[in-house]
């Protein structure tokens, strides 16, 4: 085993943790890993601990970086850019925000009130919950680096295209007036010391942890049930890769669910293990993170129905196309 493979197994997949949990299940709880109960308990404990460890480390590091990019500074950095470059920068900036779609909306308001073009702010809004750096690391820990990188790249493409199309539609009149007049607070960077950034990063970890822990438990629980209790034949009949409707169905099923990648990745992992197409599982995960019903309700308070409908339509169609692409090219990625 090469050094990189060993690091990937021990640091990302946390094989050492899986082995420890196996000992706990077999020797402490006295359960056979070959049984459904034993396998489910191992899946649940291992995934919960692994996700919480990665969540804490990733959010802390990303939040530290984000402390250098308050809304006004971002506006200054992006203000001189035009067209594709500006949209790409907005999408890439979204990868630095480890937030769900609901948490991205206040930043969306801040960027809009700072005078950034609508295309750039929507590129950010699509990218932020969909393809942050946490998703890259978590996907690599569950699947592999090829799938993780492909997911992030195609998510950024969707954010850039979606933002560009919305910009061309010139629908600024459908933004609620209060958004354009919201105050933008910007603490001068020279007033932020290392202790301030440490406090900010730790606060973000605590805030996000407090918000998502229940969804992680639910998501891992559902994943454990799918993995060990629901027959593969039943899942295959609904979401089998051979069915043309599997990707649209998975995308639409996910919309009413409120979670983020930390809660939905265990479900996607379990679906793939049961024979569901990679693209179908990823489409489900993307739809949950980008188009959850609570986030759309919040967004409706910020933008009016025509603009919201265009946003949902573009993202929904983009996710479905991405799902079909991943299903088609999965053999090349695994």
Short mmCIF file of C-alpha atoms in Angstrom, two decimals:
data_model
loop_
_atom_site.label_atom_id
_atom_site.label_comp_id
_atom_site.label_asym_id
_atom_site.label_seq_id
_atom_site.Cartn_x
_atom_site.Cartn_y
_atom_site.Cartn_z
CA UNK A 1 0.00 0.00 0.00
CA UNK A 2 1.42 3.37 -1.03
CA UNK A 3 1.75 6.29 1.34
CA UNK A 4 -1.05 8.29 -0.31
CA UNK A 5 -3.43 5.33 -0.20
CA UNK A 6 -2.58 4.74 3.46
CA UNK A 7 -3.17 8.41 4.30
CA UNK A 8 -6.47 8.36 2.43
CA UNK A 9 -7.65 5.26 4.31
CA UNK A 10 -6.53 6.45 7.74
CA UNK A 11 -7.22 10.20 7.57
CA UNK A 12 -10.29 10.41 5.32
CA UNK A 13 -11.93 7.01 5.47
CA UNK A 14 -10.71 6.61 9.08
CA UNK A 15 -10.17 2.86 8.85
CA UNK A 16 -8.74 2.97 12.36
CA UNK A 17 -12.09 4.28 13.59
CA UNK A 18 -13.99 1.57 11.72
CA UNK A 19 -11.78 -1.06 13.37
CA UNK A 20 -12.32 0.45 16.82
CA UNK A 21 -16.08 0.55 16.34
CA UNK A 22 -16.00 -3.07 15.17
CA UNK A 23 -14.29 -4.03 18.44
CA UNK A 24 -16.90 -2.02 20.36
CA UNK A 25 -19.81 -3.72 18.59
CA UNK A 26 -18.43 -7.24 18.83
CA UNK A 27 -16.74 -7.26 22.25
CA UNK A 28 -18.62 -4.66 24.25
CA UNK A 29 -22.12 -5.05 22.84
CA UNK A 30 -21.63 -8.72 21.97
CA UNK A 31 -23.16 -8.41 18.49
CA UNK A 32 -22.11 -10.28 15.38
CA UNK A 33 -21.14 -7.96 12.53
CA UNK A 34 -22.72 -10.44 10.13
CA UNK A 35 -26.16 -9.70 11.57
CA UNK A 36 -28.35 -6.76 10.56
CA UNK A 37 -28.34 -5.32 14.05
CA UNK A 38 -24.56 -5.52 14.41
CA UNK A 39 -23.88 -4.13 10.95
CA UNK A 40 -26.41 -1.32 11.43
CA UNK A 41 -24.94 -0.32 14.80
CA UNK A 42 -21.42 -0.29 13.32
CA UNK A 43 -22.59 1.82 10.35
CA UNK A 44 -24.33 4.30 12.65
CA UNK A 45 -21.57 4.78 15.24
CA UNK A 46 -18.74 4.85 12.70
CA UNK A 47 -20.39 7.29 10.28
CA UNK A 48 -21.61 9.65 13.02
CA UNK A 49 -18.18 9.95 14.65
CA UNK A 50 -16.38 10.22 11.29
CA UNK A 51 -18.70 12.94 10.02
CA UNK A 52 -18.50 14.93 13.25
CA UNK A 53 -14.68 14.79 13.23
CA UNK A 54 -14.48 15.90 9.58
CA UNK A 55 -17.20 18.49 10.16
CA UNK A 56 -15.32 20.13 13.01
CA UNK A 57 -11.93 20.18 11.30
CA UNK A 58 -13.22 21.33 7.91
CA UNK A 59 -15.57 24.03 9.17
CA UNK A 60 -12.87 25.44 11.43
CA UNK A 61 -10.34 25.65 8.60
CA UNK A 62 -12.78 27.01 6.04
CA UNK A 63 -14.18 29.55 8.48
CA UNK A 64 -10.66 30.77 9.22
CA UNK A 65 -10.18 31.42 5.49
CA UNK A 66 -13.62 32.99 5.23
CA UNK A 67 -12.78 35.49 7.98
CA UNK A 68 -10.66 37.28 5.37
CA UNK A 69 -13.64 37.76 3.03
CA UNK A 70 -16.46 39.82 4.56
CA UNK A 71 -19.16 41.03 2.11
CA UNK A 72 -17.69 44.47 1.46
CA UNK A 73 -14.22 43.13 0.79
CA UNK A 74 -15.73 40.54 -1.51
CA UNK A 75 -17.56 43.28 -3.38
CA UNK A 76 -14.28 45.13 -3.85
CA UNK A 77 -12.58 41.99 -5.13
CA UNK A 78 -15.38 41.08 -7.53
CA UNK A 79 -16.59 44.55 -8.39
CA UNK A 80 -14.10 45.08 -11.20
CA UNK A 81 -14.81 41.73 -12.83
CA UNK A 82 -17.27 41.16 -15.63
CA UNK A 83 -18.99 38.21 -17.28
CA UNK A 84 -17.62 34.70 -16.97
CA UNK A 85 -14.72 35.67 -14.72
CA UNK A 86 -17.04 37.33 -12.20
CA UNK A 87 -19.48 34.41 -12.20
CA UNK A 88 -16.68 31.88 -11.81
CA UNK A 89 -15.25 33.89 -8.92
CA UNK A 90 -18.68 33.97 -7.25
CA UNK A 91 -19.02 30.21 -7.64
CA UNK A 92 -15.52 29.59 -6.30
CA UNK A 93 -16.23 31.86 -3.36
CA UNK A 94 -19.21 29.65 -2.60
CA UNK A 95 -16.83 26.73 -2.11
CA UNK A 96 -15.34 28.58 0.88
CA UNK A 97 -18.64 28.74 2.75
CA UNK A 98 -19.45 25.51 4.64
CA UNK A 99 -23.13 26.34 4.97
CA UNK A 100 -26.48 24.89 4.02
CA UNK A 101 -28.65 26.80 1.58
CA UNK A 102 -30.57 28.54 4.38
CA UNK A 103 -27.34 29.93 5.84
CA UNK A 104 -26.18 31.11 2.42
CA UNK A 105 -29.18 33.40 1.99
CA UNK A 106 -27.98 36.09 4.47
CA UNK A 107 -24.68 36.22 2.57
CA UNK A 108 -26.64 36.42 -0.67
CA UNK A 109 -28.45 39.46 0.76
CA UNK A 110 -25.16 40.99 1.83
CA UNK A 111 -23.57 40.55 -1.59
CA UNK A 112 -26.64 41.89 -3.39
CA UNK A 113 -26.85 44.95 -1.13
CA UNK A 114 -23.13 45.52 -1.75
CA UNK A 115 -23.89 46.04 -5.42
CA UNK A 116 -22.68 42.74 -6.91
CA UNK A 117 -24.42 41.72 -10.15
CA UNK A 118 -27.32 39.30 -9.81
CA UNK A 119 -25.49 36.71 -11.92
CA UNK A 120 -22.57 36.64 -9.47
CA UNK A 121 -24.74 36.42 -6.36
CA UNK A 122 -26.76 33.54 -7.81
CA UNK A 123 -23.59 31.72 -8.85
CA UNK A 124 -22.58 32.02 -5.20
CA UNK A 125 -26.03 30.96 -3.96
CA UNK A 126 -25.98 27.79 -6.09
CA UNK A 127 -22.39 26.91 -5.31
CA UNK A 128 -22.35 27.58 -1.57
CA UNK A 129 -24.48 24.68 -0.29
CA UNK A 130 -23.63 22.40 -3.21
CA UNK A 131 -19.87 22.24 -3.64
CA UNK A 132 -18.04 23.57 -0.60
CA UNK A 133 -14.67 22.12 0.33
CA UNK A 134 -16.35 19.94 2.94
CA UNK A 135 -18.21 18.11 0.17
CA UNK A 136 -14.91 17.41 -1.60
CA UNK A 137 -13.33 15.83 1.48
CA UNK A 138 -16.45 13.96 2.58
CA UNK A 139 -17.09 12.52 -0.89
CA UNK A 140 -13.47 11.40 -1.10
CA UNK A 141 -13.82 9.74 2.31
CA UNK A 142 -16.85 7.75 1.14
CA UNK A 143 -16.23 7.14 -2.57
CA UNK A 144 -12.89 8.23 -4.07
CA UNK A 145 -11.03 11.35 -5.11
CA UNK A 146 -12.03 11.03 -8.77
CA UNK A 147 -15.74 11.11 -7.93
CA UNK A 148 -15.23 13.89 -5.38
CA UNK A 149 -13.30 16.14 -7.78
CA UNK A 150 -15.74 15.45 -10.64
CA UNK A 151 -18.67 16.34 -8.36
CA UNK A 152 -17.12 19.64 -7.27
CA UNK A 153 -16.10 20.63 -10.81
CA UNK A 154 -19.49 19.90 -12.33
CA UNK A 155 -21.20 21.64 -9.41
CA UNK A 156 -19.15 24.77 -10.10
CA UNK A 157 -20.09 24.52 -13.79
CA UNK A 158 -23.77 24.38 -12.80
CA UNK A 159 -23.32 27.43 -10.55
CA UNK A 160 -21.60 29.44 -13.30
CA UNK A 161 -24.15 28.49 -15.97
CA UNK A 162 -27.08 29.04 -13.62
CA UNK A 163 -25.83 32.44 -12.53
CA UNK A 164 -25.09 33.44 -16.13
CA UNK A 165 -28.58 32.51 -17.33
CA UNK A 166 -30.20 34.39 -14.46
CA UNK A 167 -28.02 37.40 -15.24
CA UNK A 168 -29.07 37.35 -18.90
CA UNK A 169 -32.74 37.26 -17.82
CA UNK A 170 -32.30 40.70 -16.20
CA UNK A 171 -34.72 40.05 -13.36
CA UNK A 172 -33.36 42.55 -10.84
CA UNK A 173 -36.87 44.00 -10.53
CA UNK A 174 -37.95 40.80 -8.80
CA UNK A 175 -35.62 41.31 -5.83
CA UNK A 176 -37.44 42.57 -2.76
CA UNK A 177 -36.57 46.27 -2.19
CA UNK A 178 -35.33 45.76 1.38
CA UNK A 179 -32.51 43.55 0.06
CA UNK A 180 -31.05 46.36 -2.00
CA UNK A 181 -31.03 48.68 1.02
CA UNK A 182 -29.77 46.28 3.67
CA UNK A 183 -26.81 47.68 5.64
CA UNK A 184 -23.48 46.01 5.02
CA UNK A 185 -21.22 45.71 8.04
CA UNK A 186 -17.54 45.34 7.34
CA UNK A 187 -14.97 45.17 10.13
CA UNK A 188 -11.60 46.46 8.88
CA UNK A 189 -9.17 43.58 8.49
CA UNK A 190 -6.49 45.31 10.53
CA UNK A 191 -8.82 45.11 13.52
CA UNK A 192 -8.99 41.33 13.29
CA UNK A 193 -6.20 39.58 15.18
CA UNK A 194 -5.38 35.90 15.35
CA UNK A 195 -7.45 35.52 18.50
CA UNK A 196 -10.44 37.08 16.70
CA UNK A 197 -10.14 34.68 13.80
CA UNK A 198 -9.77 31.71 16.16
CA UNK A 199 -12.86 32.83 18.04
CA UNK A 200 -14.79 33.31 14.80
CA UNK A 201 -13.78 29.88 13.43
CA UNK A 202 -14.61 28.15 16.72
CA UNK A 203 -17.93 29.98 16.83
CA UNK A 204 -18.76 28.80 13.31
CA UNK A 205 -17.98 25.22 14.29
CA UNK A 206 -20.26 25.49 17.32
CA UNK A 207 -23.05 27.18 15.34
CA UNK A 208 -23.00 24.74 12.43
CA UNK A 209 -22.56 21.74 14.72
CA UNK A 210 -25.55 22.86 16.76
CA UNK A 211 -27.63 23.28 13.64
CA UNK A 212 -26.80 20.07 11.78
CA UNK A 213 -26.15 17.41 14.44
CA UNK A 214 -29.74 16.19 14.47
CA UNK A 215 -29.77 15.92 10.66
CA UNK A 216 -26.52 13.96 10.75
CA UNK A 217 -28.06 11.49 13.20
CA UNK A 218 -31.21 11.20 11.09
CA UNK A 219 -29.25 10.88 7.84
CA UNK A 220 -26.91 8.23 9.22
CA UNK A 221 -29.87 6.40 10.73
CA UNK A 222 -31.67 6.35 7.39
CA UNK A 223 -28.44 5.26 5.71
CA UNK A 224 -28.02 2.39 8.18
CA UNK A 225 -31.62 1.29 7.57
CA UNK A 226 -31.19 1.40 3.79
CA UNK A 227 -27.84 -0.37 4.02
CA UNK A 228 -28.95 -3.26 6.21
CA UNK A 229 -32.74 -3.52 6.36
CA UNK A 230 -34.36 -2.44 3.08
CA UNK A 231 -34.11 -5.12 0.36
CA UNK A 232 -32.00 -4.19 -2.64
CA UNK A 233 -34.80 -5.43 -4.89
CA UNK A 234 -37.20 -2.81 -3.51
CA UNK A 235 -34.72 0.03 -3.94
CA UNK A 236 -33.83 -1.23 -7.40
CA UNK A 237 -37.49 -1.28 -8.43
CA UNK A 238 -37.81 2.41 -7.53
CA UNK A 239 -34.39 3.89 -8.25
CA UNK A 240 -32.59 1.26 -10.29
CA UNK A 241 -30.11 2.65 -12.79
CA UNK A 242 -31.93 0.89 -15.63
CA UNK A 243 -35.04 3.03 -15.06
CA UNK A 244 -35.09 6.31 -16.96
CA UNK A 245 -37.12 7.94 -14.20
CA UNK A 246 -34.68 7.16 -11.38
CA UNK A 247 -32.78 10.48 -11.56
CA UNK A 248 -35.83 12.79 -11.83
CA UNK A 249 -37.62 10.81 -9.10
CA UNK A 250 -34.65 10.99 -6.72
CA UNK A 251 -34.29 14.71 -7.42
CA UNK A 252 -37.95 15.46 -6.72
CA UNK A 253 -38.13 13.21 -3.64
CA UNK A 254 -35.27 15.16 -2.10
CA UNK A 255 -36.85 18.63 -2.36
CA UNK A 256 -39.05 18.44 0.79
CA UNK A 257 -36.10 17.24 2.88
CA UNK A 258 -34.09 19.74 4.91
CA UNK A 259 -30.47 18.75 5.47
CA UNK A 260 -27.01 19.37 4.11
CA UNK A 261 -24.24 17.18 2.78
CA UNK A 262 -23.32 16.01 6.27
CA UNK A 263 -26.74 14.42 6.67
CA UNK A 264 -27.39 13.29 3.10
CA UNK A 265 -24.04 11.72 2.23
CA UNK A 266 -24.65 8.60 4.39
CA UNK A 267 -27.95 8.10 2.54
CA UNK A 268 -26.23 8.46 -0.84
CA UNK A 269 -23.54 6.03 0.32
CA UNK A 270 -26.16 3.46 1.34
CA UNK A 271 -28.11 3.89 -1.92
CA UNK A 272 -25.00 3.24 -4.02
CA UNK A 273 -24.20 0.18 -1.89
CA UNK A 274 -27.69 -1.15 -2.69
CA UNK A 275 -27.10 -0.82 -6.44
CA UNK A 276 -28.58 2.62 -7.11
CA UNK A 277 -26.71 4.48 -9.83
CA UNK A 278 -24.02 6.88 -8.66
CA UNK A 279 -25.67 9.76 -10.53
CA UNK A 280 -29.07 8.99 -9.03
CA UNK A 281 -27.65 9.04 -5.49
CA UNK A 282 -25.69 12.24 -6.13
CA UNK A 283 -28.76 13.89 -7.71
CA UNK A 284 -30.68 13.12 -4.52
CA UNK A 285 -27.89 14.61 -2.43
CA UNK A 286 -27.57 17.73 -4.59
CA UNK A 287 -31.32 18.34 -4.58
CA UNK A 288 -31.48 18.12 -0.78
CA UNK A 289 -28.61 20.57 -0.32
CA UNK A 290 -29.54 23.10 -3.03
CA UNK A 291 -33.34 22.94 -3.24
CA UNK A 292 -34.63 22.01 0.20
CA UNK A 293 -38.14 23.31 0.81
CA UNK A 294 -37.22 25.38 3.91
CA UNK A 295 -34.50 27.21 2.00
CA UNK A 296 -36.89 27.94 -0.87
CA UNK A 297 -39.41 29.34 1.61
CA UNK A 298 -36.69 31.60 3.03
CA UNK A 299 -35.57 32.62 -0.45
CA UNK A 300 -39.17 33.52 -1.32
CA UNK A 301 -38.93 36.26 1.33
CA UNK A 302 -35.98 37.74 -0.56
CA UNK A 303 -36.96 37.36 -4.22
CA UNK A 304 -40.32 37.25 -5.98
CA UNK A 305 -41.97 34.29 -7.66
CA UNK A 306 -40.74 34.77 -11.29
CA UNK A 307 -37.10 34.91 -10.21
CA UNK A 308 -37.53 32.08 -7.70
CA UNK A 309 -39.17 29.92 -10.38
CA UNK A 310 -36.33 30.56 -12.81
CA UNK A 311 -33.76 29.71 -10.12
CA UNK A 312 -35.52 26.46 -9.17
CA UNK A 313 -36.03 25.46 -12.81
CA UNK A 314 -32.38 26.00 -13.76
CA UNK A 315 -31.00 24.18 -10.71
CA UNK A 316 -33.51 21.31 -10.98
CA UNK A 317 -32.77 20.75 -14.67
CA UNK A 318 -29.04 21.05 -14.02
CA UNK A 319 -29.12 18.45 -11.24
CA UNK A 320 -31.07 16.00 -13.39
CA UNK A 321 -28.58 16.39 -16.26
CA UNK A 322 -25.68 15.92 -13.84
CA UNK A 323 -27.33 12.78 -12.47
CA UNK A 324 -27.61 11.25 -15.94
CA UNK A 325 -23.99 12.20 -16.70
CA UNK A 326 -22.68 10.54 -13.54
CA UNK A 327 -24.74 7.41 -14.26
CA UNK A 328 -23.34 7.26 -17.79
CA UNK A 329 -19.71 7.81 -16.85
CA UNK A 330 -19.66 6.05 -13.46
CA UNK A 331 -17.48 3.16 -14.77
CA UNK A 332 -14.75 5.69 -15.62
CA UNK A 333 -14.88 7.26 -12.14
CA UNK A 334 -14.81 4.14 -9.98
#
